[in-house]
Structure formats: structure tokens, C-alpha cells
mmCIF file of C-alpha atoms in Angstrom:
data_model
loop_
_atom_site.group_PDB
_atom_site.id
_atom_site.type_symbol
_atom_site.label_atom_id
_atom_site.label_comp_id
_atom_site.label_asym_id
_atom_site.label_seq_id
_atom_site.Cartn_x
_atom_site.Cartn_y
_atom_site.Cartn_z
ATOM 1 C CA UNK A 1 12.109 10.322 -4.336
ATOM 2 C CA UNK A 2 12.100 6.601 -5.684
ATOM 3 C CA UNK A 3 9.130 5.512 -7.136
ATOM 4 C CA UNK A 4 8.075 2.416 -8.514
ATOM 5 C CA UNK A 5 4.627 2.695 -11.048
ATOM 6 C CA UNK A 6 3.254 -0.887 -12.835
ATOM 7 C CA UNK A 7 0.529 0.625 -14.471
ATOM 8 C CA UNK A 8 -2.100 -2.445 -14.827
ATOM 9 C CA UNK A 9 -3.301 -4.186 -11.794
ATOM 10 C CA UNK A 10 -4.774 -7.248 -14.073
ATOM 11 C CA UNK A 11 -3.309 -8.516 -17.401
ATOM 12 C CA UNK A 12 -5.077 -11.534 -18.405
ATOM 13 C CA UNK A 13 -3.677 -13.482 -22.026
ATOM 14 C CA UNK A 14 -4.342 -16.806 -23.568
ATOM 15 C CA UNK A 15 -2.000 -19.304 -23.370
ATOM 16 C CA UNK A 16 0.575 -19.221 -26.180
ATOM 17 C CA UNK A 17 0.214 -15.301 -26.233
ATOM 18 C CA UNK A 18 3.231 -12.605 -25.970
ATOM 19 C CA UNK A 19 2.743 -10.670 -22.815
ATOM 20 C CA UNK A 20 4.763 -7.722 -21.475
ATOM 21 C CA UNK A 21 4.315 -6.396 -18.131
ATOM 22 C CA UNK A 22 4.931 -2.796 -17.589
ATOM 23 C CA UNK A 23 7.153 -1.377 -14.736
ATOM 24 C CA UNK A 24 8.512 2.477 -15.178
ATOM 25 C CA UNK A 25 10.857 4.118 -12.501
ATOM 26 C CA UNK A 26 11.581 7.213 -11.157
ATOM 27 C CA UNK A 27 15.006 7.435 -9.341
ATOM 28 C CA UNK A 28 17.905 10.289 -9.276
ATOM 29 C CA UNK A 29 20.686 7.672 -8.877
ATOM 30 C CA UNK A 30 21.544 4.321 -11.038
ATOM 31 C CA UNK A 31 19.275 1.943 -8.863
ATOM 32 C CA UNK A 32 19.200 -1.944 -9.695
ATOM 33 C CA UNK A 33 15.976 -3.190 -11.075
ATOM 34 C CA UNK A 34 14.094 -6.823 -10.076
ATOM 35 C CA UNK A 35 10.973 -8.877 -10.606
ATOM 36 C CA UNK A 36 9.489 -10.700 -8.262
ATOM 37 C CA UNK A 37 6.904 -13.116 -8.357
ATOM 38 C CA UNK A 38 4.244 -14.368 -6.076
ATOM 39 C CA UNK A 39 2.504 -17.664 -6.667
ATOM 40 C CA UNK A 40 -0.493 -18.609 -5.775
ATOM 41 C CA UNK A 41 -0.223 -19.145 -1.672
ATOM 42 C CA UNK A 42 3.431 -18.927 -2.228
ATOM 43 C CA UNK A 43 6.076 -16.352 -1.221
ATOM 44 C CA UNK A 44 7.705 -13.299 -2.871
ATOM 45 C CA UNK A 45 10.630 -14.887 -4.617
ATOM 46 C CA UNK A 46 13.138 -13.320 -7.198
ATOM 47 C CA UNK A 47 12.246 -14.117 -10.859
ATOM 48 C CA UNK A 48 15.335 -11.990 -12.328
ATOM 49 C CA UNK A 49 17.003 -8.583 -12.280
ATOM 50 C CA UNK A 50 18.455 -6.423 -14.473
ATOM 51 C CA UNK A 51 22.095 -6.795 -13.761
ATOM 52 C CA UNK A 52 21.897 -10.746 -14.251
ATOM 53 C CA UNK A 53 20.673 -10.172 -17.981
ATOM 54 C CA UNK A 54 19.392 -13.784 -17.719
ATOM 55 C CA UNK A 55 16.088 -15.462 -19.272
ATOM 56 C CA UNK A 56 14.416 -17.036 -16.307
ATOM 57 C CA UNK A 57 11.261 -18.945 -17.333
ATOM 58 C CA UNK A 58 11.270 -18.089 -20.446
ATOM 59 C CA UNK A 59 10.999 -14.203 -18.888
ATOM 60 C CA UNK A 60 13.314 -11.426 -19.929
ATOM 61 C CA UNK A 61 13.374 -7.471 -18.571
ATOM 62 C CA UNK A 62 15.875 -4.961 -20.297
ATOM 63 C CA UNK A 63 16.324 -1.867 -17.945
ATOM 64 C CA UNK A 64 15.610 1.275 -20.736
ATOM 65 C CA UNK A 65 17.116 4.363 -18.469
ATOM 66 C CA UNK A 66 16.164 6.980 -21.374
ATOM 67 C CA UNK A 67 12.768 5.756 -20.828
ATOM 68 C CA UNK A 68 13.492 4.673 -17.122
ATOM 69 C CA UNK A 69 11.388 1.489 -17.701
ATOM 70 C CA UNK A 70 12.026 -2.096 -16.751
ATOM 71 C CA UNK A 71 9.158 -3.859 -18.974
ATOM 72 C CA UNK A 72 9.174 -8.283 -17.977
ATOM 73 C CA UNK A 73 8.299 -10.049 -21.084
ATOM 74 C CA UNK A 74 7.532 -13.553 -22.448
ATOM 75 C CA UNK A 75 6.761 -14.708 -26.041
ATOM 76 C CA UNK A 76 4.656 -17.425 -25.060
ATOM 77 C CA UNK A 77 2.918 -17.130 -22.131
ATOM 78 C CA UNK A 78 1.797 -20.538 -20.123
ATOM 79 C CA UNK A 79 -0.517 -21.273 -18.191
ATOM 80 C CA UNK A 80 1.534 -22.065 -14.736
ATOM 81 C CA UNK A 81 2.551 -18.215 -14.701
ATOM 82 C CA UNK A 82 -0.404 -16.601 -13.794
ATOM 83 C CA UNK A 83 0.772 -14.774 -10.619
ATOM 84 C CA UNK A 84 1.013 -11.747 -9.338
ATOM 85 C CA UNK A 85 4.387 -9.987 -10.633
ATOM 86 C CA UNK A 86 5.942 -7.020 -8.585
ATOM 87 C CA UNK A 87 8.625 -4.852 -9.921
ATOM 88 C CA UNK A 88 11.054 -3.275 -7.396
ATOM 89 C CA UNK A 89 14.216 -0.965 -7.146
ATOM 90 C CA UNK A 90 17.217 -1.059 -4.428
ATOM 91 C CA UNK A 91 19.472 1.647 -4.327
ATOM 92 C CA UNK A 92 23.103 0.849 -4.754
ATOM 93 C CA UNK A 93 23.347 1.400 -0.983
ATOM 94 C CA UNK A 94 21.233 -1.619 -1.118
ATOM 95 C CA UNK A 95 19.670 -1.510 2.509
ATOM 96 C CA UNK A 96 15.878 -0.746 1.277
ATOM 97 C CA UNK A 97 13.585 -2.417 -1.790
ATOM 98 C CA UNK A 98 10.562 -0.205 -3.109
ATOM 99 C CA UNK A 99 7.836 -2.180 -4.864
ATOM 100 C CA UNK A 100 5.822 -1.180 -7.383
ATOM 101 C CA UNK A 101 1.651 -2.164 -6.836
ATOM 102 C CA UNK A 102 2.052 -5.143 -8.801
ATOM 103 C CA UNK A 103 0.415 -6.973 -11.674
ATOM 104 C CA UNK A 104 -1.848 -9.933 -11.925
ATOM 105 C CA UNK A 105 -0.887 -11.940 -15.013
ATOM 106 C CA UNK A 106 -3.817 -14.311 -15.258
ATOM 107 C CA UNK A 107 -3.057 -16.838 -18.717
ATOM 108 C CA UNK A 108 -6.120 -18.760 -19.681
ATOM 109 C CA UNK A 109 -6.340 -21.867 -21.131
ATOM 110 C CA UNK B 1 17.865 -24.429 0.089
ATOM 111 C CA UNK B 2 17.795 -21.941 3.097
ATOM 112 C CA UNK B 3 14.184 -20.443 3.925
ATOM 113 C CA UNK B 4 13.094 -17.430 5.822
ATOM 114 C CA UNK B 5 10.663 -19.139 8.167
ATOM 115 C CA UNK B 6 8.017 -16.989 9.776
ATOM 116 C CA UNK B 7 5.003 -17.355 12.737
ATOM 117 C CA UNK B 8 2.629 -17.831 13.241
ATOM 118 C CA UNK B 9 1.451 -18.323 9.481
ATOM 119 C CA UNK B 10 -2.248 -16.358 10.153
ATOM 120 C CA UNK B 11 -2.884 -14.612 13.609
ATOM 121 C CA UNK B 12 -6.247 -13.058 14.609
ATOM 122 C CA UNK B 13 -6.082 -10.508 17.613
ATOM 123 C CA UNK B 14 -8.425 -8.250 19.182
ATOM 124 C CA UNK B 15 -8.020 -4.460 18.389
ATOM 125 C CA UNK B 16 -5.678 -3.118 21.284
ATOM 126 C CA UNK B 17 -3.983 -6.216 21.913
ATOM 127 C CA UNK B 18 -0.313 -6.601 21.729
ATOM 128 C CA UNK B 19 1.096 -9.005 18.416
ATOM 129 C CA UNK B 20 4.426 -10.372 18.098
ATOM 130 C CA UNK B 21 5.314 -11.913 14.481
ATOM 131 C CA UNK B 22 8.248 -13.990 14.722
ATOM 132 C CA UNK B 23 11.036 -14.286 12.063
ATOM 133 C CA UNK B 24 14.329 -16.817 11.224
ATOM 134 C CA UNK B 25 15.774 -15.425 9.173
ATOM 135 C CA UNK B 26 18.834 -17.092 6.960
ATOM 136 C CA UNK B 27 21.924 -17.847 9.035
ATOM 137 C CA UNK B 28 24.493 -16.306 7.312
ATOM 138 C CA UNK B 29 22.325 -12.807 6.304
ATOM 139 C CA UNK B 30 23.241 -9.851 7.846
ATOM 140 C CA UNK B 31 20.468 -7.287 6.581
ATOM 141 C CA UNK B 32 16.953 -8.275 8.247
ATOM 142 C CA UNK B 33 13.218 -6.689 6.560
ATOM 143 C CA UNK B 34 9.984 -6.246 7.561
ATOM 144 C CA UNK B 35 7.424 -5.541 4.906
ATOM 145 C CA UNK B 36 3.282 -5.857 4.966
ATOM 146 C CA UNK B 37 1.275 -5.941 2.241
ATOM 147 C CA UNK B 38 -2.627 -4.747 2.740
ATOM 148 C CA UNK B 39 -5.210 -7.061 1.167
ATOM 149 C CA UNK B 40 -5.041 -6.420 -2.368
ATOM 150 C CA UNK B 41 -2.204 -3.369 -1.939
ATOM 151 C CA UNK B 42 0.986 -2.976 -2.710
ATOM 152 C CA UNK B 43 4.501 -4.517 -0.821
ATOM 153 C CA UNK B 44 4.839 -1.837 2.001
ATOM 154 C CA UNK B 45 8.700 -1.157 3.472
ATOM 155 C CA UNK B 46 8.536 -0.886 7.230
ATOM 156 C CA UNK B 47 12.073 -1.610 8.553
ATOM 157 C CA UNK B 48 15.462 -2.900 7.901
ATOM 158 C CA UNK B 49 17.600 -4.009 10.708
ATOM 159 C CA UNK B 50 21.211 -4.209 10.712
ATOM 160 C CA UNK B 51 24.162 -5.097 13.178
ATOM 161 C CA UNK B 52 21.337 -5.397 15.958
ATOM 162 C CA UNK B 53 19.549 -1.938 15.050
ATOM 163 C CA UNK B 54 16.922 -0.337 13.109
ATOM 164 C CA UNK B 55 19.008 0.956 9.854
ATOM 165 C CA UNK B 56 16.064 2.379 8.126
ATOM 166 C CA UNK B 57 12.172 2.343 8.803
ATOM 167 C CA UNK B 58 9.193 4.148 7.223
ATOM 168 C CA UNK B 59 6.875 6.516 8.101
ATOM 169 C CA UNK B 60 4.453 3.402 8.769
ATOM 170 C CA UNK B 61 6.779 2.494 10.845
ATOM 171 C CA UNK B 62 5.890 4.776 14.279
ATOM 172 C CA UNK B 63 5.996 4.062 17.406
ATOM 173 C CA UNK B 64 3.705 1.317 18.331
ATOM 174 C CA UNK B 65 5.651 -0.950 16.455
ATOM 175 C CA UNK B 66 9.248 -2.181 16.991
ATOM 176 C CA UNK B 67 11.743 -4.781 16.415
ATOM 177 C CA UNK B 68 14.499 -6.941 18.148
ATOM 178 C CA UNK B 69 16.675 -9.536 17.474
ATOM 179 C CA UNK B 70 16.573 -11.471 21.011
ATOM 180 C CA UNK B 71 18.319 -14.262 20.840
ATOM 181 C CA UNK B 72 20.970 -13.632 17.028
ATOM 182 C CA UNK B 73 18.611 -16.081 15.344
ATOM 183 C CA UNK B 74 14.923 -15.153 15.655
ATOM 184 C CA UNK B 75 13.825 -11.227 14.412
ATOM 185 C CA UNK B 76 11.075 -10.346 15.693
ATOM 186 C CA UNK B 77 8.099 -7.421 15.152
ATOM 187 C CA UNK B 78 6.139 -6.356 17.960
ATOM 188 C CA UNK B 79 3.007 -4.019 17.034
ATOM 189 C CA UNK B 80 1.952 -3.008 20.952
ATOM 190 C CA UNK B 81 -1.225 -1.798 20.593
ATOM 191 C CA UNK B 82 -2.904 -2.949 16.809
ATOM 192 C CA UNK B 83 -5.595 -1.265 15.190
ATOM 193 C CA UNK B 84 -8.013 -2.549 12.367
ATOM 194 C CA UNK B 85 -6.058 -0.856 10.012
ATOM 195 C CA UNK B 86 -2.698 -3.223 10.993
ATOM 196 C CA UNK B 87 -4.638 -5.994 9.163
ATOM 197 C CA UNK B 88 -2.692 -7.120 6.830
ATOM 198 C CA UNK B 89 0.435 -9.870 5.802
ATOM 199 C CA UNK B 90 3.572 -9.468 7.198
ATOM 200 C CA UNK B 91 6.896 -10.663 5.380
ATOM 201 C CA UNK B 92 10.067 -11.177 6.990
ATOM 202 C CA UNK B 93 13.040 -10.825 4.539
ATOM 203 C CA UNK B 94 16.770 -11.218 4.673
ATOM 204 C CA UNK B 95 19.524 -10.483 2.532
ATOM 205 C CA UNK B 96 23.798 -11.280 2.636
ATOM 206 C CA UNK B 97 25.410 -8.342 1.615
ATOM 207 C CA UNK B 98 28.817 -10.461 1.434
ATOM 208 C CA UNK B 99 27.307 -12.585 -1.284
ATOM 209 C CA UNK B 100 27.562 -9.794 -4.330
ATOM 210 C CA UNK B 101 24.038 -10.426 -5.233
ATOM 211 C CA UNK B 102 21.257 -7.591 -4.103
ATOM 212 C CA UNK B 103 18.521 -10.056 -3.515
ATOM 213 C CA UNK B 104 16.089 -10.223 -0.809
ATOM 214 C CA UNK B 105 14.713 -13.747 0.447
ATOM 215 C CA UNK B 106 11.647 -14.024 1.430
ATOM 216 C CA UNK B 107 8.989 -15.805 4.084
ATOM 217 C CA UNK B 108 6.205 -16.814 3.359
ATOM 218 C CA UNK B 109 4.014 -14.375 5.681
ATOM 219 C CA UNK B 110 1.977 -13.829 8.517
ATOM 220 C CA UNK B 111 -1.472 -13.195 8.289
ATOM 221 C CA UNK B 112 -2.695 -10.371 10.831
ATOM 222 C CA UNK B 113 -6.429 -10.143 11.169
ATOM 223 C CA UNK B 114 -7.630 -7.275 13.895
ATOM 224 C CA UNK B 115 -11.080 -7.723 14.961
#
């Protein structure tokens, strides 16, 4: 079975802190990995995924598969990205996402 | 840039009533999505639609719901008889599996309040 487990519902920081949001995985195969994020009043969009190996937003996620985690950090966290974070996984056969529960990443001032 | 446009943006029905949410999805995507997400839940799969039929669906996915593709632009979900418990947002996704890049666009939502 797939399985996608972010393991805080709420991480709130100050600005300026590091801040790592957890995902963890459970999956026979060699899925791909994403984060999305969600805005306030705004829709699901892609922030990055695992193949890309980019820094988007200052945000980077290595996929660990001996610890099957895909943890989304930042060194400095800002203000503008409190939002709620969802990690997902797509099979290679790529016709179905699972998403994890999500995480609230509040950053105050 | 291209947008996965969805309506109505918030509809409120009457339990037993019959709900269509209505879906455009990108023009050149082949691989259509409907997901809901319960108030303060997590992103629910219900459905994936390819080449003009269901490819996948959930176990949430039963039979008062369904979904067409009337017209090769708009993709549609029909819930026939809704129940408090449909409350919830509904996205409408899309994805081009010609493009190399496993990524799933987005709507914005529709809002489905039973009373």
C-alpha cells in the first residue's frame, strides 16, 4: 500500500528561523516524491519534487529511501510562506497522486 | 500561463439534491483528476479519467458519483444524490503525460456545502 505520513499538522517559526517539514513514505516501488503548497485562498500548486533537485523559494527536499523520507526545508524562513504544505507520491505509472495530511507552516513576525 | 478553471467556486445544495461541479481542464492534458479535501482533512483521490474513461477511482468514489467529459473540453463530476458528509472542496486537476514532467495542475476548487 502507498502511504503518505507528515507527522505535524501545525509548525509555527519566527521569521528568520530554519524550518524542516517532515514527510516519510511507505511505498514497495521507486515512486517520485513532490511538495505542494497551498496559499492562503489559493490553489494546490507544485513547489518542487524530488527528481528536479532544484531550490524553489529558497525550499529544498532530498528524497532519503533508507529512511524513505522526503523532509522540505528552508534556512530562513519568511514570513510570506506560511501555508499549508502537502507532501505527495505518484507511482511511476503516474496516473494517481497520494497526499500526505499536510502541514501548516505558520512564520511569525 | 494555462489554468484549470473550475465552477461554480462555492455551491450550497440541499441534502438529496443532485450537484454537478464543472471542470476545464488544460487543453493539451490528457490525464483528468478529481480530488476533495474535507474541512481541515487531508487531499482525498477520487478519480482519474483518461481517453474518455474512468482509469482509476477510490473507494470514495461509489456509485452516486460519476464523471464525463461531454463536450472534449469541460470534465465534469456529478454526485446524484449528496449527503452532509459530501461537504467538502472539490479540485479538478490535469496533467500532460507527453510533457516528461509528473506534475498535476491544479483549480482552484469548488466549495460544496450540504444542508
Amino acid at each position: 500500500a502507498q502511504r503518505v505520513t507528515q507527522p505535524e499538522k501545525l509548525l509555527s517559526v519566527f521569521k528568520g528561523a530554519p524550518v524542516e517539514l517532515k514527510c516519510n513514505y511507505s511505498y514497495s516501488g521507486s515512486p517520485e516524491l513532490f511538495w505542494y503548497v497551498q496559499y492562503s485562498r489559493q490553489r494546490l500548486q507544485l513547489l518542487l519534487r524530488h527528481i528536479s533537485r532544484e531550490s524553489i523559494k529558497g525550499f529544498t527536499a532530498d528524497l532519503n529511501k533508507g529512511e524513505t523520507s522526503f523532509h522540505l526545508k528552508k534556512p530562513f524562513a519568511q514570513e510570506e510562506d506560511s501555508a499549508m504544505y502537502y507532501c505527495a507520491l505518484s507511482p511511476y505509472n503516474f496516473n494517481k497522486f497520494y497526499f500526505g495530511s499536510g502541514t501548516k507552516l505558520n512564520v511569525k513576525p | 500561463e494555462p489554468e484549470v478553471t473550475q465552477t461554480p467556486s462555492h455551491q450550497v445544495t440541499q441534502m438529496g439534491q443532485e450537484v454537478i461541479l464543472r471542470c476545464v481542464p488544460i487543453s493539451n492534458h490528457l490525464y483528468f483528476y478529481w480530488y476533495r479535501q474535507i474541512l481541515g482533512q487531508k487531499v482525498e483521490f477520487l478519480v482519474s479519467f483518461y481517453n474518455n474513461e474512468i482509469s482509476e477511482k477510490s473507494e470514495i468514489f461509489d456509485d452516486q458519483f460519476s464523471v464525463e467529459r461531454p463536450d472534449g473540453s469541460n470534465f465534469t463530476l456529478k454526485i446524484r444524490s449528496t449527503k452532509l458528509e459530501d461537504s467538502a472542496m472539490y479540485f479538478c486537476a490535469s496533467q500532460d503525460p507527453n510533457s516528461g514532467a509528473n506534475v498535476l495542475t491544479f483549480g482552484a476548487g469548488s466549495r460544496l456545502t450540504v444542508l
